[in-house]
Amino acid sequence: MKVKAALVKEKGAPYEITELELAEVGSKDVLVKVVASGLCRSDYGERNGNSINFPNVLGHEGAGIVERIGNAVTSVEPGDHVILSYAYCGECKHCAEGHPSSCEKWFTVNNLGKNPRGEFILHTEDGTEVNNFFNQSSFSTYSLTEESNVVKVDKDVDLRLLGPLGCGLGTGSGAVLSVLQPKVGEGIAVFGTGAVGFSAVMAAKIAGCYPIVAIDINDQRLAKAKELGASHIFNSKEDDPEKFIKDLTDGRGLDYVIDSTGVGPVMTKALHSVSNSGTFVPLAVTQKNFEVNTFFDLVFGNKKVRGVLIGDTIAKYHLPNLIEFYKRGEFPFDQFIKYYDFENINQAEADSISGEVIKAVVVMDKEYQPPK
């Protein structure tokens, strides 16, 4: 079938809305009509050549409606509303233990451009093979994916909102609720108040953390962080965030510190703000490094650094939980989403990277009617 997709022809090239050929539905496939897709910092990084092959159709925060399924598919049926998340094999040790984001085939099934069966599913009209991303390529009017990628959700929530839960918002919230699992009254700091940082702040409030410190250089974002649950906000452009946290805690530091900036010196400050026996979680997609003295920064004080990919959650359970929190007013992520027409995807990305918009969402299905 023919689809319209935002094709990236080569490293660093802009998105071009192009008509492509999508493969037929196989026995294990799920064909989803994409309603909307969030733009993630990872899409920007990959468009500029982090790890993928070109030409490529990016997008990994899709949400839509199941249109067709293969005869081996059992968990969804046509008409179901779904969020698209990452792919995993479902067979390795880590998948079996409930950590699919640690899948041994992660890179193969998400970044190498083919579906889990090793097939290219997108082609140009002249037959050129086009690489798939995250086994969903949601910057398209249709996505041909598999059961591991889809999360069935209730039909009473606007599908245009839900795609960002599949990566950015699931990452920040999962780092808190699934990985750190803070006790009520334990303190946390979040460096960087983008979509990932906001989701971590909201999750920390749900978990009963105190204090919840949001740190950024943008006063407007800090004010929004306060609305979303931060007990303290701090503009690090004006002073030293490490000193602020130490003063706030009588020199102890905080139990948990998350960085979503990916900036080397900021990550160093974040690590130094962790208390003894505390944990530092660097979440940003970045190629920047920071130095760690293994004895004084980690061993001395029993401190930990914890890598977390996509929140280290099981998406089929975590994302519906986030939707329930949203319905109860505890995870109001709709407050920082801005919609764009699919044709304006390049502007949507530019506004995201500049910081003008927290979470941009491009809408493919303009005829979709959200529930009232």
PDB file of C-alpha atoms in Angstrom, residues 44-341:
ATOM      1  CA  TYR A  44      16.832  14.760  16.019  1.00  0.00           C
ATOM      2  CA  GLY A  45      19.991  12.915  17.046  1.00  0.00           C
ATOM      3  CA  GLU A  46      19.360  10.042  14.658  1.00  0.00           C
ATOM      4  CA  ARG A  47      18.472  12.383  11.775  1.00  0.00           C
ATOM      5  CA  ASN A  48      21.926  13.834  12.264  1.00  0.00           C
ATOM      6  CA  GLY A  49      23.636  10.464  12.207  1.00  0.00           C
ATOM      7  CA  ASN A  50      23.882   8.920  15.679  1.00  0.00           C
ATOM      8  CA  SER A  51      23.512   5.273  14.688  1.00  0.00           C
ATOM      9  CA  ILE A  52      21.062   4.666  11.817  1.00  0.00           C
ATOM     10  CA  ASN A  53      21.271   4.001   8.085  1.00  0.00           C
ATOM     11  CA  PHE A  54      19.759   6.193   5.374  1.00  0.00           C
ATOM     12  CA  PRO A  55      17.346   6.781   3.722  1.00  0.00           C
ATOM     13  CA  ASN A  56      15.169   6.438   6.825  1.00  0.00           C
ATOM     14  CA  VAL A  57      11.704   7.150   8.182  1.00  0.00           C
ATOM     15  CA  LEU A  58      12.078   8.116  11.841  1.00  0.00           C
ATOM     16  CA  GLY A  59       9.449   8.488  14.566  1.00  0.00           C
ATOM     17  CA  HIS A  60       9.076   6.328  17.661  1.00  0.00           C
ATOM     18  CA  GLU A  61       6.314   8.008  19.693  1.00  0.00           C
ATOM     19  CA  GLY A  62       3.331   7.033  17.573  1.00  0.00           C
ATOM     20  CA  ALA A  63      -0.293   6.477  18.534  1.00  0.00           C
ATOM     21  CA  GLY A  64      -3.093   5.268  16.309  1.00  0.00           C
ATOM     22  CA  ILE A  65      -5.791   2.783  15.450  1.00  0.00           C
ATOM     23  CA  VAL A  66      -5.237  -0.840  14.453  1.00  0.00           C
ATOM     24  CA  GLU A  67      -6.431  -1.343  10.884  1.00  0.00           C
ATOM     25  CA  ARG A  68      -5.336  -4.897  10.057  1.00  0.00           C
ATOM     26  CA  ILE A  69      -3.598  -7.770  11.843  1.00  0.00           C
ATOM     27  CA  GLY A  70      -1.818 -10.929  10.788  1.00  0.00           C
ATOM     28  CA  ASN A  71      -3.335 -14.340  11.545  1.00  0.00           C
ATOM     29  CA  ALA A  72      -0.803 -14.997  14.348  1.00  0.00           C
ATOM     30  CA  VAL A  73      -1.655 -11.795  16.262  1.00  0.00           C
ATOM     31  CA  THR A  74      -3.749 -12.316  19.398  1.00  0.00           C
ATOM     32  CA  SER A  75      -3.411  -9.259  21.677  1.00  0.00           C
ATOM     33  CA  VAL A  76      -5.083  -6.614  19.480  1.00  0.00           C
ATOM     34  CA  GLU A  77      -7.738  -6.468  16.807  1.00  0.00           C
ATOM     35  CA  PRO A  78      -8.868  -3.943  14.188  1.00  0.00           C
ATOM     36  CA  GLY A  79     -10.347  -0.831  15.785  1.00  0.00           C
ATOM     37  CA  ASP A  80      -8.200  -0.986  18.931  1.00  0.00           C
ATOM     38  CA  HIS A  81      -6.441   2.201  20.033  1.00  0.00           C
ATOM     39  CA  VAL A  82      -2.721   1.695  20.599  1.00  0.00           C
ATOM     40  CA  ILE A  83       0.466   3.465  21.594  1.00  0.00           C
ATOM     41  CA  LEU A  84       3.599   2.446  19.700  1.00  0.00           C
ATOM     42  CA  SER A  85       6.753   1.877  21.712  1.00  0.00           C
ATOM     43  CA  TYR A  86      10.046   0.057  21.122  1.00  0.00           C
ATOM     44  CA  ALA A  87      10.648  -3.447  19.743  1.00  0.00           C
ATOM     45  CA  TYR A  88      12.157  -6.389  21.636  1.00  0.00           C
ATOM     46  CA  CYS A  89      12.651 -10.075  20.904  1.00  0.00           C
ATOM     47  CA  GLY A  90      10.598 -11.467  23.816  1.00  0.00           C
ATOM     48  CA  GLU A  91      12.850 -14.533  23.980  1.00  0.00           C
ATOM     49  CA  CYS A  92      16.182 -13.556  25.553  1.00  0.00           C
ATOM     50  CA  LYS A  93      17.030 -13.733  29.258  1.00  0.00           C
ATOM     51  CA  HIS A  94      16.340 -10.043  29.885  1.00  0.00           C
ATOM     52  CA  CYS A  95      12.986 -10.054  28.114  1.00  0.00           C
ATOM     53  CA  ALA A  96      11.970 -13.156  30.080  1.00  0.00           C
ATOM     54  CA  GLU A  97      12.960 -11.441  33.347  1.00  0.00           C
ATOM     55  CA  GLY A  98      10.738  -8.442  32.629  1.00  0.00           C
ATOM     56  CA  HIS A  99      13.364  -6.024  31.322  1.00  0.00           C
ATOM     57  CA  PRO A 100      12.628  -5.809  27.578  1.00  0.00           C
ATOM     58  CA  SER A 101      14.535  -2.524  27.229  1.00  0.00           C
ATOM     59  CA  SER A 102      17.645  -4.609  28.042  1.00  0.00           C
ATOM     60  CA  CYS A 103      16.826  -7.025  25.186  1.00  0.00           C
ATOM     61  CA  GLU A 104      19.928  -8.666  23.744  1.00  0.00           C
ATOM     62  CA  LYS A 105      18.655  -7.860  20.237  1.00  0.00           C
ATOM     63  CA  TRP A 106      17.697  -4.258  21.062  1.00  0.00           C
ATOM     64  CA  PHE A 107      19.971  -2.593  18.511  1.00  0.00           C
ATOM     65  CA  THR A 108      19.135  -5.100  15.799  1.00  0.00           C
ATOM     66  CA  VAL A 109      15.351  -4.766  16.062  1.00  0.00           C
ATOM     67  CA  ASN A 110      15.240  -1.007  16.716  1.00  0.00           C
ATOM     68  CA  ASN A 111      18.131   0.655  14.878  1.00  0.00           C
ATOM     69  CA  LEU A 112      19.250  -1.409  11.875  1.00  0.00           C
ATOM     70  CA  GLY A 113      16.344  -0.494   9.622  1.00  0.00           C
ATOM     71  CA  LYS A 114      14.637  -3.845   9.130  1.00  0.00           C
ATOM     72  CA  ASN A 115      11.780  -5.588  10.929  1.00  0.00           C
ATOM     73  CA  PRO A 116      12.568  -8.428  13.380  1.00  0.00           C
ATOM     74  CA  ARG A 117      12.423 -10.905  10.465  1.00  0.00           C
ATOM     75  CA  GLY A 118      15.216  -9.030   8.706  1.00  0.00           C
ATOM     76  CA  GLU A 119      12.998  -7.466   6.024  1.00  0.00           C
ATOM     77  CA  PHE A 120      12.818  -3.932   4.648  1.00  0.00           C
ATOM     78  CA  ILE A 121       9.169  -2.909   4.810  1.00  0.00           C
ATOM     79  CA  LEU A 122       9.439   0.526   3.150  1.00  0.00           C
ATOM     80  CA  HIS A 123      10.471   1.291  -0.428  1.00  0.00           C
ATOM     81  CA  THR A 124      10.444   4.288  -2.722  1.00  0.00           C
ATOM     82  CA  GLU A 125       8.434   4.081  -5.940  1.00  0.00           C
ATOM     83  CA  ASP A 126      11.596   3.097  -7.857  1.00  0.00           C
ATOM     84  CA  GLY A 127      12.250   0.219  -5.430  1.00  0.00           C
ATOM     85  CA  THR A 128      14.951   1.816  -3.238  1.00  0.00           C
ATOM     86  CA  GLU A 129      14.995   0.240   0.226  1.00  0.00           C
ATOM     87  CA  VAL A 130      14.107   2.639   3.043  1.00  0.00           C
ATOM     88  CA  ASN A 131      15.151   1.952   6.624  1.00  0.00           C
ATOM     89  CA  ASN A 132      12.575   1.517   9.383  1.00  0.00           C
ATOM     90  CA  PHE A 133      13.096   2.943  12.898  1.00  0.00           C
ATOM     91  CA  PHE A 134      12.160   1.316  16.222  1.00  0.00           C
ATOM     92  CA  ASN A 135      10.092  -1.143  14.150  1.00  0.00           C
ATOM     93  CA  GLN A 136       7.410   1.557  13.877  1.00  0.00           C
ATOM     94  CA  SER A 137       8.617   4.571  11.816  1.00  0.00           C
ATOM     95  CA  SER A 138       5.707   6.603  13.113  1.00  0.00           C
ATOM     96  CA  PHE A 139       6.463   9.701  11.015  1.00  0.00           C
ATOM     97  CA  SER A 140       4.114   8.153   8.503  1.00  0.00           C
ATOM     98  CA  THR A 141       0.394   7.831   7.871  1.00  0.00           C
ATOM     99  CA  TYR A 142       0.624   4.075   8.540  1.00  0.00           C
ATOM    100  CA  SER A 143       2.962   1.914  10.605  1.00  0.00           C
ATOM    101  CA  LEU A 144       3.583  -1.778   9.982  1.00  0.00           C
ATOM    102  CA  THR A 145       4.768  -3.152  13.305  1.00  0.00           C
ATOM    103  CA  GLU A 146       4.433  -6.184  15.612  1.00  0.00           C
ATOM    104  CA  GLU A 147       2.749  -7.045  18.896  1.00  0.00           C
ATOM    105  CA  SER A 148       5.839  -6.270  20.969  1.00  0.00           C
ATOM    106  CA  ASN A 149       5.613  -2.635  19.830  1.00  0.00           C
ATOM    107  CA  VAL A 150       1.935  -1.995  20.513  1.00  0.00           C
ATOM    108  CA  VAL A 151       0.247  -1.110  23.793  1.00  0.00           C
ATOM    109  CA  LYS A 152      -3.547  -1.311  23.766  1.00  0.00           C
ATOM    110  CA  VAL A 153      -5.233   1.623  25.529  1.00  0.00           C
ATOM    111  CA  ASP A 154      -8.742   2.747  26.364  1.00  0.00           C
ATOM    112  CA  LYS A 155     -10.634   4.730  23.746  1.00  0.00           C
ATOM    113  CA  ASP A 156     -11.710   7.528  26.085  1.00  0.00           C
ATOM    114  CA  VAL A 157      -8.478   9.548  25.856  1.00  0.00           C
ATOM    115  CA  ASP A 158      -7.354  11.724  22.927  1.00  0.00           C
ATOM    116  CA  LEU A 159      -4.968   9.603  20.854  1.00  0.00           C
ATOM    117  CA  ARG A 160      -3.073  12.708  19.742  1.00  0.00           C
ATOM    118  CA  LEU A 161      -1.819  13.057  23.310  1.00  0.00           C
ATOM    119  CA  LEU A 162      -0.654   9.527  23.916  1.00  0.00           C
ATOM    120  CA  GLY A 163       2.302   8.908  21.584  1.00  0.00           C
ATOM    121  CA  PRO A 164       4.884  10.708  23.781  1.00  0.00           C
ATOM    122  CA  LEU A 165       4.187   8.197  26.551  1.00  0.00           C
ATOM    123  CA  GLY A 166       5.942   5.578  24.410  1.00  0.00           C
ATOM    124  CA  CYS A 167       9.384   7.130  24.877  1.00  0.00           C
ATOM    125  CA  GLY A 168      10.063  10.532  26.482  1.00  0.00           C
ATOM    126  CA  LEU A 169       7.344  10.581  29.116  1.00  0.00           C
ATOM    127  CA  GLY A 170       7.660   6.853  29.761  1.00  0.00           C
ATOM    128  CA  THR A 171      11.404   7.328  30.254  1.00  0.00           C
ATOM    129  CA  GLY A 172      11.265  10.038  32.899  1.00  0.00           C
ATOM    130  CA  SER A 173       8.374   8.481  34.806  1.00  0.00           C
ATOM    131  CA  GLY A 174       9.790   4.963  34.561  1.00  0.00           C
ATOM    132  CA  ALA A 175      13.162   6.069  35.916  1.00  0.00           C
ATOM    133  CA  VAL A 176      11.387   7.227  39.070  1.00  0.00           C
ATOM    134  CA  LEU A 177       8.538   4.755  39.519  1.00  0.00           C
ATOM    135  CA  SER A 178      10.103   1.552  38.159  1.00  0.00           C
ATOM    136  CA  VAL A 179      13.845   1.970  38.688  1.00  0.00           C
ATOM    137  CA  LEU A 180      14.449   4.253  41.684  1.00  0.00           C
ATOM    138  CA  GLN A 181      11.176   3.366  43.446  1.00  0.00           C
ATOM    139  CA  PRO A 182      11.668   6.081  46.086  1.00  0.00           C
ATOM    140  CA  LYS A 183      10.104   5.820  49.508  1.00  0.00           C
ATOM    141  CA  VAL A 184       7.712   8.507  50.661  1.00  0.00           C
ATOM    142  CA  GLY A 185       9.712  11.476  51.928  1.00  0.00           C
ATOM    143  CA  GLU A 186      12.930  10.724  50.051  1.00  0.00           C
ATOM    144  CA  GLY A 187      14.352  13.659  48.106  1.00  0.00           C
ATOM    145  CA  ILE A 188      15.033  13.985  44.397  1.00  0.00           C
ATOM    146  CA  ALA A 189      16.459  16.585  42.022  1.00  0.00           C
ATOM    147  CA  VAL A 190      15.770  16.748  38.292  1.00  0.00           C
ATOM    148  CA  PHE A 191      18.284  18.650  36.164  1.00  0.00           C
ATOM    149  CA  GLY A 192      16.619  19.834  32.954  1.00  0.00           C
ATOM    150  CA  THR A 193      12.916  20.560  32.586  1.00  0.00           C
ATOM    151  CA  GLY A 194      12.009  19.266  29.163  1.00  0.00           C
ATOM    152  CA  ALA A 195       9.436  16.537  28.589  1.00  0.00           C
ATOM    153  CA  VAL A 196      11.616  13.861  30.237  1.00  0.00           C
ATOM    154  CA  GLY A 197      12.364  16.103  33.215  1.00  0.00           C
ATOM    155  CA  PHE A 198       8.718  17.121  33.646  1.00  0.00           C
ATOM    156  CA  SER A 199       7.628  13.480  33.597  1.00  0.00           C
ATOM    157  CA  ALA A 200      10.198  12.681  36.293  1.00  0.00           C
ATOM    158  CA  VAL A 201       8.923  15.574  38.427  1.00  0.00           C
ATOM    159  CA  MET A 202       5.304  14.425  38.091  1.00  0.00           C
ATOM    160  CA  ALA A 203       6.267  10.845  38.896  1.00  0.00           C
ATOM    161  CA  ALA A 204       8.224  11.985  41.952  1.00  0.00           C
ATOM    162  CA  LYS A 205       5.151  13.783  43.233  1.00  0.00           C
ATOM    163  CA  ILE A 206       3.053  10.652  42.676  1.00  0.00           C
ATOM    164  CA  ALA A 207       5.647   8.660  44.646  1.00  0.00           C
ATOM    165  CA  GLY A 208       5.516  11.100  47.586  1.00  0.00           C
ATOM    166  CA  CYS A 209       9.072  12.442  47.277  1.00  0.00           C
ATOM    167  CA  TYR A 210      10.186  15.510  49.233  1.00  0.00           C
ATOM    168  CA  PRO A 211      11.888  17.718  48.406  1.00  0.00           C
ATOM    169  CA  ILE A 212      11.444  17.656  44.624  1.00  0.00           C
ATOM    170  CA  VAL A 213      13.965  20.081  43.144  1.00  0.00           C
ATOM    171  CA  ALA A 214      13.726  21.166  39.497  1.00  0.00           C
ATOM    172  CA  ILE A 215      16.815  22.804  37.984  1.00  0.00           C
ATOM    173  CA  ASP A 216      17.039  24.637  34.659  1.00  0.00           C
ATOM    174  CA  ILE A 217      18.139  27.935  33.109  1.00  0.00           C
ATOM    175  CA  ASN A 218      14.664  28.811  31.797  1.00  0.00           C
ATOM    176  CA  ASP A 219      12.399  30.587  34.291  1.00  0.00           C
ATOM    177  CA  GLN A 220       9.216  29.802  32.378  1.00  0.00           C
ATOM    178  CA  ARG A 221       9.971  26.085  32.418  1.00  0.00           C
ATOM    179  CA  LEU A 222      10.835  26.270  36.097  1.00  0.00           C
ATOM    180  CA  ALA A 223       7.502  27.933  36.823  1.00  0.00           C
ATOM    181  CA  LYS A 224       5.751  25.100  34.971  1.00  0.00           C
ATOM    182  CA  ALA A 225       7.790  22.542  36.943  1.00  0.00           C
ATOM    183  CA  LYS A 226       6.472  24.161  40.123  1.00  0.00           C
ATOM    184  CA  GLU A 227       2.917  23.744  38.841  1.00  0.00           C
ATOM    185  CA  LEU A 228       3.585  20.095  38.000  1.00  0.00           C
ATOM    186  CA  GLY A 229       4.901  19.139  41.428  1.00  0.00           C
ATOM    187  CA  ALA A 230       8.339  20.548  42.169  1.00  0.00           C
ATOM    188  CA  SER A 231       8.624  21.775  45.752  1.00  0.00           C
ATOM    189  CA  HIS A 232      11.718  23.855  44.935  1.00  0.00           C
ATOM    190  CA  ILE A 233      12.982  25.386  41.695  1.00  0.00           C
ATOM    191  CA  PHE A 234      16.427  26.768  40.939  1.00  0.00           C
ATOM    192  CA  ASN A 235      17.856  28.669  37.975  1.00  0.00           C
ATOM    193  CA  SER A 236      21.387  27.304  37.548  1.00  0.00           C
ATOM    194  CA  LYS A 237      22.304  30.148  35.199  1.00  0.00           C
ATOM    195  CA  GLU A 238      22.389  32.410  38.237  1.00  0.00           C
ATOM    196  CA  ASP A 239      24.184  30.268  40.830  1.00  0.00           C
ATOM    197  CA  ASP A 240      25.586  26.844  41.704  1.00  0.00           C
ATOM    198  CA  PRO A 241      22.905  24.100  41.837  1.00  0.00           C
ATOM    199  CA  GLU A 242      25.164  21.782  43.826  1.00  0.00           C
ATOM    200  CA  LYS A 243      25.532  24.415  46.543  1.00  0.00           C
ATOM    201  CA  PHE A 244      21.783  25.061  46.515  1.00  0.00           C
ATOM    202  CA  ILE A 245      21.035  21.380  47.048  1.00  0.00           C
ATOM    203  CA  LYS A 246      23.666  20.996  49.767  1.00  0.00           C
ATOM    204  CA  ASP A 247      22.327  24.081  51.583  1.00  0.00           C
ATOM    205  CA  LEU A 248      18.788  22.753  51.279  1.00  0.00           C
ATOM    206  CA  THR A 249      19.761  19.411  52.805  1.00  0.00           C
ATOM    207  CA  ASP A 250      22.238  20.553  55.489  1.00  0.00           C
ATOM    208  CA  GLY A 251      25.117  19.313  53.372  1.00  0.00           C
ATOM    209  CA  ARG A 252      23.804  15.786  52.784  1.00  0.00           C
ATOM    210  CA  GLY A 253      22.692  15.966  49.173  1.00  0.00           C
ATOM    211  CA  LEU A 254      19.606  14.210  47.818  1.00  0.00           C
ATOM    212  CA  ASP A 255      18.735  10.529  47.704  1.00  0.00           C
ATOM    213  CA  TYR A 256      18.158  10.600  43.945  1.00  0.00           C
ATOM    214  CA  VAL A 257      19.320  12.902  41.169  1.00  0.00           C
ATOM    215  CA  ILE A 258      18.255  12.676  37.520  1.00  0.00           C
ATOM    216  CA  ASP A 259      19.908  14.506  34.642  1.00  0.00           C
ATOM    217  CA  SER A 260      18.004  15.051  31.394  1.00  0.00           C
ATOM    218  CA  THR A 261      20.302  17.732  29.937  1.00  0.00           C
ATOM    219  CA  GLY A 262      23.161  15.598  28.658  1.00  0.00           C
ATOM    220  CA  VAL A 263      25.581  18.516  29.212  1.00  0.00           C
ATOM    221  CA  GLY A 264      28.917  17.362  30.634  1.00  0.00           C
ATOM    222  CA  PRO A 265      29.471  19.998  33.369  1.00  0.00           C
ATOM    223  CA  VAL A 266      25.808  19.799  34.373  1.00  0.00           C
ATOM    224  CA  MET A 267      26.009  16.034  34.734  1.00  0.00           C
ATOM    225  CA  THR A 268      29.056  16.467  36.968  1.00  0.00           C
ATOM    226  CA  LYS A 269      27.151  18.906  39.212  1.00  0.00           C
ATOM    227  CA  ALA A 270      24.208  16.490  39.281  1.00  0.00           C
ATOM    228  CA  LEU A 271      26.404  13.580  40.370  1.00  0.00           C
ATOM    229  CA  HIS A 272      28.002  15.679  43.118  1.00  0.00           C
ATOM    230  CA  SER A 273      24.531  16.538  44.446  1.00  0.00           C
ATOM    231  CA  VAL A 274      23.805  12.903  45.382  1.00  0.00           C
ATOM    232  CA  SER A 275      23.824  11.940  49.052  1.00  0.00           C
ATOM    233  CA  ASN A 276      25.686   8.986  50.519  1.00  0.00           C
ATOM    234  CA  SER A 277      23.947   5.774  49.409  1.00  0.00           C
ATOM    235  CA  GLY A 278      22.157   7.849  46.759  1.00  0.00           C
ATOM    236  CA  THR A 279      21.701   7.176  43.046  1.00  0.00           C
ATOM    237  CA  PHE A 280      22.455   9.285  39.988  1.00  0.00           C
ATOM    238  CA  VAL A 281      20.517   8.568  36.784  1.00  0.00           C
ATOM    239  CA  PRO A 282      21.754  10.184  33.536  1.00  0.00           C
ATOM    240  CA  LEU A 283      18.806   9.989  31.121  1.00  0.00           C
ATOM    241  CA  ALA A 284      19.720  12.248  28.212  1.00  0.00           C
ATOM    242  CA  VAL A 285      20.467  11.068  24.695  1.00  0.00           C
ATOM    243  CA  THR A 286      23.905  12.646  24.399  1.00  0.00           C
ATOM    244  CA  GLN A 287      27.394  12.103  23.084  1.00  0.00           C
ATOM    245  CA  LYS A 288      28.896  14.243  25.839  1.00  0.00           C
ATOM    246  CA  ASN A 289      31.023  12.732  28.617  1.00  0.00           C
ATOM    247  CA  PHE A 290      31.708  13.618  32.230  1.00  0.00           C
ATOM    248  CA  GLU A 291      34.498  12.506  34.534  1.00  0.00           C
ATOM    249  CA  VAL A 292      33.949  10.265  37.541  1.00  0.00           C
ATOM    250  CA  ASN A 293      36.470   9.591  40.268  1.00  0.00           C
ATOM    251  CA  THR A 294      35.423   6.060  41.131  1.00  0.00           C
ATOM    252  CA  PHE A 295      36.564   6.302  44.752  1.00  0.00           C
ATOM    253  CA  PHE A 296      35.530   9.785  45.868  1.00  0.00           C
ATOM    254  CA  ASP A 297      32.428  10.059  43.651  1.00  0.00           C
ATOM    255  CA  LEU A 298      31.112   6.512  44.048  1.00  0.00           C
ATOM    256  CA  VAL A 299      32.920   4.172  46.458  1.00  0.00           C
ATOM    257  CA  PHE A 300      33.285   6.809  49.177  1.00  0.00           C
ATOM    258  CA  GLY A 301      29.668   7.119  50.284  1.00  0.00           C
ATOM    259  CA  ASN A 302      28.296   4.040  48.501  1.00  0.00           C
ATOM    260  CA  LYS A 303      26.899   6.127  45.659  1.00  0.00           C
ATOM    261  CA  LYS A 304      25.547   4.630  42.440  1.00  0.00           C
ATOM    262  CA  VAL A 305      25.188   5.605  38.785  1.00  0.00           C
ATOM    263  CA  ARG A 306      22.295   3.830  37.068  1.00  0.00           C
ATOM    264  CA  GLY A 307      21.768   3.655  33.325  1.00  0.00           C
ATOM    265  CA  VAL A 308      18.098   3.610  32.329  1.00  0.00           C
ATOM    266  CA  LEU A 309      16.767   3.056  28.805  1.00  0.00           C
ATOM    267  CA  ILE A 310      13.099   3.929  28.047  1.00  0.00           C
ATOM    268  CA  GLY A 311      12.399   3.891  31.784  1.00  0.00           C
ATOM    269  CA  ASP A 312      13.292   0.162  32.093  1.00  0.00           C
ATOM    270  CA  THR A 313       9.583  -0.625  32.171  1.00  0.00           C
ATOM    271  CA  ILE A 314       7.226  -3.109  30.589  1.00  0.00           C
ATOM    272  CA  ALA A 315       5.371  -0.693  28.330  1.00  0.00           C
ATOM    273  CA  LYS A 316       2.169  -2.759  28.194  1.00  0.00           C
ATOM    274  CA  TYR A 317       1.712  -2.151  31.941  1.00  0.00           C
ATOM    275  CA  HIS A 318       3.509   1.143  32.587  1.00  0.00           C
ATOM    276  CA  LEU A 319       1.843   3.242  29.898  1.00  0.00           C
ATOM    277  CA  PRO A 320      -1.762   2.381  30.854  1.00  0.00           C
ATOM    278  CA  ASN A 321      -0.824   3.260  34.444  1.00  0.00           C
ATOM    279  CA  LEU A 322       0.348   6.688  33.263  1.00  0.00           C
ATOM    280  CA  ILE A 323      -2.962   7.174  31.475  1.00  0.00           C
ATOM    281  CA  GLU A 324      -4.818   6.389  34.706  1.00  0.00           C
ATOM    282  CA  PHE A 325      -2.655   8.923  36.542  1.00  0.00           C
ATOM    283  CA  TYR A 326      -3.520  11.427  33.798  1.00  0.00           C
ATOM    284  CA  LYS A 327      -7.247  10.783  34.176  1.00  0.00           C
ATOM    285  CA  ARG A 328      -6.941  11.463  37.914  1.00  0.00           C
ATOM    286  CA  GLY A 329      -5.107  14.731  37.322  1.00  0.00           C
ATOM    287  CA  GLU A 330      -1.819  13.402  38.725  1.00  0.00           C
ATOM    288  CA  PHE A 331       0.130  13.260  35.440  1.00  0.00           C
ATOM    289  CA  PRO A 332      -1.093  16.334  33.476  1.00  0.00           C
ATOM    290  CA  PHE A 333       1.270  16.047  30.537  1.00  0.00           C
ATOM    291  CA  ASP A 334      -1.290  17.655  28.209  1.00  0.00           C
ATOM    292  CA  GLN A 335      -0.161  20.995  29.659  1.00  0.00           C
ATOM    293  CA  PHE A 336       3.080  21.059  27.671  1.00  0.00           C
ATOM    294  CA  ILE A 337       2.119  19.510  24.312  1.00  0.00           C
ATOM    295  CA  LYS A 338       1.739  21.530  21.096  1.00  0.00           C
ATOM    296  CA  TYR A 339       0.226  20.105  17.916  1.00  0.00           C
ATOM    297  CA  TYR A 340       1.523  20.636  14.376  1.00  0.00           C
ATOM    298  CA  ASP A 341       0.244  19.473  11.012  1.00  0.00           C
TER     299      ASP A 341
END
